[in-house]
């Protein structure tokens, strides 16, 4: 059983060539034999009709000896109504057995050549004649075609005479045999050539696939920068190579992102852990630990809990199921978030003039909005404005949450980078600056999970404007 594509292609090509040769050879053999037999029958009938004309005109040679017929006809003889041979072109003792071969009645076409002993009919002879292919009288003898033509009969005769013409089919058998032998002799080389050609073409076409497979097998976790060779062009194999390289690009970026995420997470967790350990060691060294050290250790522990919770949420957003979809009012979410804030250090104002219906997971959308507001409160100087509205300007219904502050704003070069994990534009990673650099990344992942996105834009009066959009349906 063929186990490779090359072997299967070669076998398919060989079978197809064998089927074509068998069908075409049989058709050619049949057509050639029928044509040669028709020509031979026509020549034989013509010789019989010439002698029949002589019988009708009473111009037969004396003594019943007919001249040798022309155009390859072997024998012509004339018989009376009682079956006696009255004239022949050959040896009367060597007359073949014509069996029941008789002329056909006038009026209807009964011409042709058939196999049998004298009653076959076909398309070659005329309406008043009949032909037959005579079987060999002894083993090894050649087959012959015979044609019978009825004469009008001499004057005063009670029945017409019958003229028979016979031609040996040696030339026909030789020609068709040569064609059959040629087809049989030429079939194996042609089948072998088709199989070899298919083997070579398939191997040449699959050579880039072998190179792709070899290079792809060499890609490991430590060598994700390797790429498969691109054979060029626009065929399927070239497209496969480019798709594999695109997949490797995404895999390398994901691996680099994962490594950076792990390094940043380790850095974020190391500082609070060191601080908690230091404060607890100081507290244990004292006879009576002061409340300030314990409170500071508790604050660092809470920070660790927030980091762990953010990391867990990001892990769920990366590989977990999609968000549930249920009706949600973004204006109501914004109002509830503003109401829960109490008295922040800067003014927090809500701008939601009407309900903003959408579909999504209320808990996750609430978390995304809270992260956007926390970021704005961290950098605002005097005011943060939370807006909820519907946007239909782009032709598609969007539900929009916008958080604007009057802080220093976000430089244009950093407006996309600010949504990466553990990215903070300020150099201070201490507790004074607050966040861990995961809030905006979480907000963007939640928006994308809902079919939307988050963008950072400049505020009209200075500051930053973070816009979250999700489809209304």
PDB file of N, CA, C and O in Angstrom, residues 25 94 223 263 316 433:
ATOM      1  N   UNK A  25      -7.013   2.091 -27.028  1.00  0.00           N
ATOM      2  CA  UNK A  25      -6.566   0.988 -27.866  1.00  0.00           C
ATOM      3  C   UNK A  25      -7.710   0.132 -28.358  1.00  0.00           C
ATOM      4  O   UNK A  25      -7.745  -0.268 -29.541  1.00  0.00           O
ATOM      5  N   UNK A  94     -11.057 -26.638 -55.027  1.00  0.00           N
ATOM      6  CA  UNK A  94     -10.652 -25.864 -53.841  1.00  0.00           C
ATOM      7  C   UNK A  94     -11.683 -24.796 -53.509  1.00  0.00           C
ATOM      8  O   UNK A  94     -11.357 -23.756 -52.964  1.00  0.00           O
ATOM      9  N   UNK A 223      14.509  28.511  20.377  1.00  0.00           N
ATOM     10  CA  UNK A 223      14.826  28.993  19.034  1.00  0.00           C
ATOM     11  C   UNK A 223      13.557  29.343  18.272  1.00  0.00           C
ATOM     12  O   UNK A 223      13.308  28.880  17.162  1.00  0.00           O
ATOM     13  N   UNK A 263       8.546  38.301  34.061  1.00  0.00           N
ATOM     14  CA  UNK A 263       9.572  39.130  34.693  1.00  0.00           C
ATOM     15  C   UNK A 263       8.947  40.308  35.432  1.00  0.00           C
ATOM     16  O   UNK A 263       9.336  40.622  36.568  1.00  0.00           O
ATOM     17  N   UNK A 316      -7.429  34.597  33.232  1.00  0.00           N
ATOM     18  CA  UNK A 316      -8.764  34.156  32.808  1.00  0.00           C
ATOM     19  C   UNK A 316      -9.179  34.823  31.497  1.00  0.00           C
ATOM     20  O   UNK A 316      -9.807  34.186  30.638  1.00  0.00           O
ATOM     21  N   UNK A 433       2.959  55.940  43.996  1.00  0.00           N
ATOM     22  CA  UNK A 433       2.275  56.110  42.713  1.00  0.00           C
ATOM     23  C   UNK A 433       1.049  55.240  42.584  1.00  0.00           C
ATOM     24  O   UNK A 433       0.266  55.404  41.660  1.00  0.00           O
TER      25      UNK A 433
END
